[in-house]
Amino acid sequence: FSHLNIMIFIFAAGIKPVSHVIGLANDRALRLHEEIHYPNCEMEILRNRTVHLENELHQLRAAMVTKSEVIELKQGMQPALLELTQWFQKFELREQILKKRQETKLNELEVRLDKIE
């Protein structure tokens, strides 16, 4: 009879710690379940930021000009730039000619004025 009482006492004494361990395991399982299925705010912020940065990178890549495109554009504009350069050179030459003419006319006028005086 005493052996049975000891077994019942040991069994009853072990129920409380085992139930506590089971409760802790349930709480941890619930916490892990919530973290997996309902991500916290910081994770959501980082996810949104990643999406935003990926979109911005995509836009920058779409707007980026490649080296071959720059060379092609330069070759396309080369004749127009040469024509503009020639036009400016002609304009400068005409300006120099007009300036010399005006200087000679002014010198002639000064000579005439000196003769009159």
PDB file of C-alpha atoms in Angstrom:
ATOM      1  CA  PHE A   1       0.000   0.000   0.000  1.00  0.00           C
ATOM      2  CA  SER A   2       2.762   2.466   0.761  1.00  0.00           C
ATOM      3  CA  HIS A   3       4.457   1.823  -2.561  1.00  0.00           C
ATOM      4  CA  LEU A   4       1.216   2.835  -4.351  1.00  0.00           C
ATOM      5  CA  ASN A   5       0.963   6.039  -2.324  1.00  0.00           C
ATOM      6  CA  ILE A   6       4.500   7.015  -3.248  1.00  0.00           C
ATOM      7  CA  MET A   7       3.811   6.403  -6.957  1.00  0.00           C
ATOM      8  CA  ILE A   8       0.636   8.510  -6.838  1.00  0.00           C
ATOM      9  CA  PHE A   9       2.491  11.309  -5.033  1.00  0.00           C
ATOM     10  CA  ILE A  10       5.340  11.289  -7.585  1.00  0.00           C
ATOM     11  CA  PHE A  11       2.851  11.254 -10.449  1.00  0.00           C
ATOM     12  CA  ALA A  12       0.857  14.165  -8.945  1.00  0.00           C
ATOM     13  CA  ALA A  13       4.028  16.150  -8.238  1.00  0.00           C
ATOM     14  CA  GLY A  14       5.175  15.717 -11.858  1.00  0.00           C
ATOM     15  CA  ILE A  15       1.922  16.954 -13.384  1.00  0.00           C
ATOM     16  CA  LYS A  16       2.505  20.642 -12.534  1.00  0.00           C
ATOM     17  CA  PRO A  17       6.001  20.970 -14.117  1.00  0.00           C
ATOM     18  CA  VAL A  18       4.967  18.975 -17.181  1.00  0.00           C
ATOM     19  CA  SER A  19       1.897  21.170 -17.675  1.00  0.00           C
ATOM     20  CA  HIS A  20       4.127  24.258 -17.304  1.00  0.00           C
ATOM     21  CA  VAL A  21       6.553  22.938 -19.968  1.00  0.00           C
ATOM     22  CA  ILE A  22       3.620  22.172 -22.275  1.00  0.00           C
ATOM     23  CA  GLY A  23       2.264  25.710 -21.745  1.00  0.00           C
ATOM     24  CA  LEU A  24       5.689  27.237 -22.559  1.00  0.00           C
ATOM     25  CA  ALA A  25       5.922  25.106 -25.701  1.00  0.00           C
ATOM     26  CA  ASN A  26       2.433  26.212 -26.768  1.00  0.00           C
ATOM     27  CA  ASP A  27       3.302  29.892 -26.164  1.00  0.00           C
ATOM     28  CA  ARG A  28       6.498  29.568 -28.214  1.00  0.00           C
ATOM     29  CA  ALA A  29       4.676  27.782 -31.022  1.00  0.00           C
ATOM     30  CA  LEU A  30       2.022  30.523 -31.066  1.00  0.00           C
ATOM     31  CA  ARG A  31       4.692  33.265 -31.121  1.00  0.00           C
ATOM     32  CA  LEU A  32       6.558  31.581 -33.984  1.00  0.00           C
ATOM     33  CA  HIS A  33       3.292  31.088 -35.860  1.00  0.00           C
ATOM     34  CA  GLU A  34       2.459  34.801 -35.532  1.00  0.00           C
ATOM     35  CA  GLU A  35       5.949  35.838 -36.668  1.00  0.00           C
ATOM     36  CA  ILE A  36       5.680  33.650 -39.751  1.00  0.00           C
ATOM     37  CA  HIS A  37       2.128  34.475 -40.761  1.00  0.00           C
ATOM     38  CA  TYR A  38       1.940  38.073 -39.530  1.00  0.00           C
ATOM     39  CA  PRO A  39       5.344  39.727 -40.142  1.00  0.00           C
ATOM     40  CA  ASN A  40       6.171  42.563 -37.829  1.00  0.00           C
ATOM     41  CA  CYS A  41       6.139  46.202 -38.887  1.00  0.00           C
ATOM     42  CA  GLU A  42       9.901  46.479 -39.396  1.00  0.00           C
ATOM     43  CA  MET A  43       9.926  43.570 -41.835  1.00  0.00           C
ATOM     44  CA  GLU A  44       7.096  45.163 -43.807  1.00  0.00           C
ATOM     45  CA  ILE A  45       8.944  48.507 -43.919  1.00  0.00           C
ATOM     46  CA  LEU A  46      12.096  46.794 -45.217  1.00  0.00           C
ATOM     47  CA  ARG A  47      10.091  44.881 -47.813  1.00  0.00           C
ATOM     48  CA  ASN A  48       8.456  48.125 -49.055  1.00  0.00           C
ATOM     49  CA  ARG A  49      11.826  49.865 -49.151  1.00  0.00           C
ATOM     50  CA  THR A  50      13.316  47.004 -51.180  1.00  0.00           C
ATOM     51  CA  VAL A  51      10.458  47.190 -53.684  1.00  0.00           C
ATOM     52  CA  HIS A  52      10.892  50.976 -53.944  1.00  0.00           C
ATOM     53  CA  LEU A  53      14.661  50.660 -54.503  1.00  0.00           C
ATOM     54  CA  GLU A  54      14.152  47.958 -57.146  1.00  0.00           C
ATOM     55  CA  ASN A  55      11.691  50.199 -59.001  1.00  0.00           C
ATOM     56  CA  GLU A  56      14.098  53.137 -58.829  1.00  0.00           C
ATOM     57  CA  LEU A  57      16.956  50.964 -60.104  1.00  0.00           C
ATOM     58  CA  HIS A  58      14.779  49.788 -62.991  1.00  0.00           C
ATOM     59  CA  GLN A  59      13.959  53.410 -63.901  1.00  0.00           C
ATOM     60  CA  LEU A  60      17.637  54.398 -63.756  1.00  0.00           C
ATOM     61  CA  ARG A  61      18.629  51.490 -65.985  1.00  0.00           C
ATOM     62  CA  ALA A  62      15.923  52.457 -68.474  1.00  0.00           C
ATOM     63  CA  ALA A  63      17.139  56.080 -68.526  1.00  0.00           C
ATOM     64  CA  MET A  64      20.845  55.212 -68.726  1.00  0.00           C
ATOM     65  CA  VAL A  65      22.572  55.952 -72.020  1.00  0.00           C
ATOM     66  CA  THR A  66      25.043  53.362 -73.249  1.00  0.00           C
ATOM     67  CA  LYS A  67      28.434  54.120 -74.752  1.00  0.00           C
ATOM     68  CA  SER A  68      27.337  52.948 -78.195  1.00  0.00           C
ATOM     69  CA  GLU A  69      24.341  55.300 -78.084  1.00  0.00           C
ATOM     70  CA  VAL A  70      26.637  58.224 -77.222  1.00  0.00           C
ATOM     71  CA  ILE A  71      28.979  57.363 -80.108  1.00  0.00           C
ATOM     72  CA  GLU A  72      26.026  57.051 -82.480  1.00  0.00           C
ATOM     73  CA  LEU A  73      24.644  60.414 -81.349  1.00  0.00           C
ATOM     74  CA  LYS A  74      28.058  62.049 -81.719  1.00  0.00           C
ATOM     75  CA  GLN A  75      28.451  60.674 -85.249  1.00  0.00           C
ATOM     76  CA  GLY A  76      24.981  61.918 -86.141  1.00  0.00           C
ATOM     77  CA  MET A  77      25.750  65.423 -84.882  1.00  0.00           C
ATOM     78  CA  GLN A  78      29.264  65.651 -86.339  1.00  0.00           C
ATOM     79  CA  PRO A  79      28.212  67.113 -89.739  1.00  0.00           C
ATOM     80  CA  ALA A  80      26.031  69.744 -88.081  1.00  0.00           C
ATOM     81  CA  LEU A  81      28.852  70.714 -85.710  1.00  0.00           C
ATOM     82  CA  LEU A  82      31.299  71.029 -88.601  1.00  0.00           C
ATOM     83  CA  GLU A  83      28.834  73.215 -90.488  1.00  0.00           C
ATOM     84  CA  LEU A  84      28.345  75.421 -87.431  1.00  0.00           C
ATOM     85  CA  THR A  85      32.108  75.743 -86.985  1.00  0.00           C
ATOM     86  CA  GLN A  86      32.541  76.795 -90.611  1.00  0.00           C
ATOM     87  CA  TRP A  87      29.688  79.276 -90.280  1.00  0.00           C
ATOM     88  CA  PHE A  88      31.267  80.857 -87.195  1.00  0.00           C
ATOM     89  CA  GLN A  89      34.631  81.074 -88.942  1.00  0.00           C
ATOM     90  CA  LYS A  90      33.017  82.838 -91.916  1.00  0.00           C
ATOM     91  CA  PHE A  91      31.178  85.172 -89.541  1.00  0.00           C
ATOM     92  CA  GLU A  92      34.413  86.022 -87.706  1.00  0.00           C
ATOM     93  CA  LEU A  93      36.193  86.639 -91.012  1.00  0.00           C
ATOM     94  CA  ARG A  94      33.408  88.974 -92.177  1.00  0.00           C
ATOM     95  CA  GLU A  95      33.517  90.757 -88.841  1.00  0.00           C
ATOM     96  CA  GLN A  96      37.268  91.307 -89.155  1.00  0.00           C
ATOM     97  CA  ILE A  97      36.867  92.621 -92.713  1.00  0.00           C
ATOM     98  CA  LEU A  98      34.122  95.038 -91.632  1.00  0.00           C
ATOM     99  CA  LYS A  99      36.197  96.174 -88.670  1.00  0.00           C
ATOM    100  CA  LYS A 100      39.182  96.906 -90.933  1.00  0.00           C
ATOM    101  CA  ARG A 101      36.961  98.824 -93.372  1.00  0.00           C
ATOM    102  CA  GLN A 102      35.548 100.922 -90.562  1.00  0.00           C
ATOM    103  CA  GLU A 103      39.015 101.636 -89.200  1.00  0.00           C
ATOM    104  CA  THR A 104      40.264 102.717 -92.630  1.00  0.00           C
ATOM    105  CA  LYS A 105      37.214 104.945 -93.117  1.00  0.00           C
ATOM    106  CA  LEU A 106      37.741 106.497 -89.689  1.00  0.00           C
ATOM    107  CA  ASN A 107      41.400 107.075 -90.478  1.00  0.00           C
ATOM    108  CA  GLU A 108      40.447 108.719 -93.795  1.00  0.00           C
ATOM    109  CA  LEU A 109      37.952 110.943 -91.984  1.00  0.00           C
ATOM    110  CA  GLU A 110      40.596 111.939 -89.436  1.00  0.00           C
ATOM    111  CA  VAL A 111      43.000 112.799 -92.251  1.00  0.00           C
ATOM    112  CA  ARG A 112      40.327 114.947 -93.956  1.00  0.00           C
ATOM    113  CA  LEU A 113      39.538 116.688 -90.685  1.00  0.00           C
ATOM    114  CA  ASP A 114      43.209 117.395 -90.139  1.00  0.00           C
ATOM    115  CA  LYS A 115      43.437 118.880 -93.649  1.00  0.00           C
ATOM    116  CA  ILE A 116      40.418 121.089 -93.033  1.00  0.00           C
ATOM    117  CA  GLU A 117      41.811 122.438 -89.807  1.00  0.00           C
TER     118      GLU A 117
END
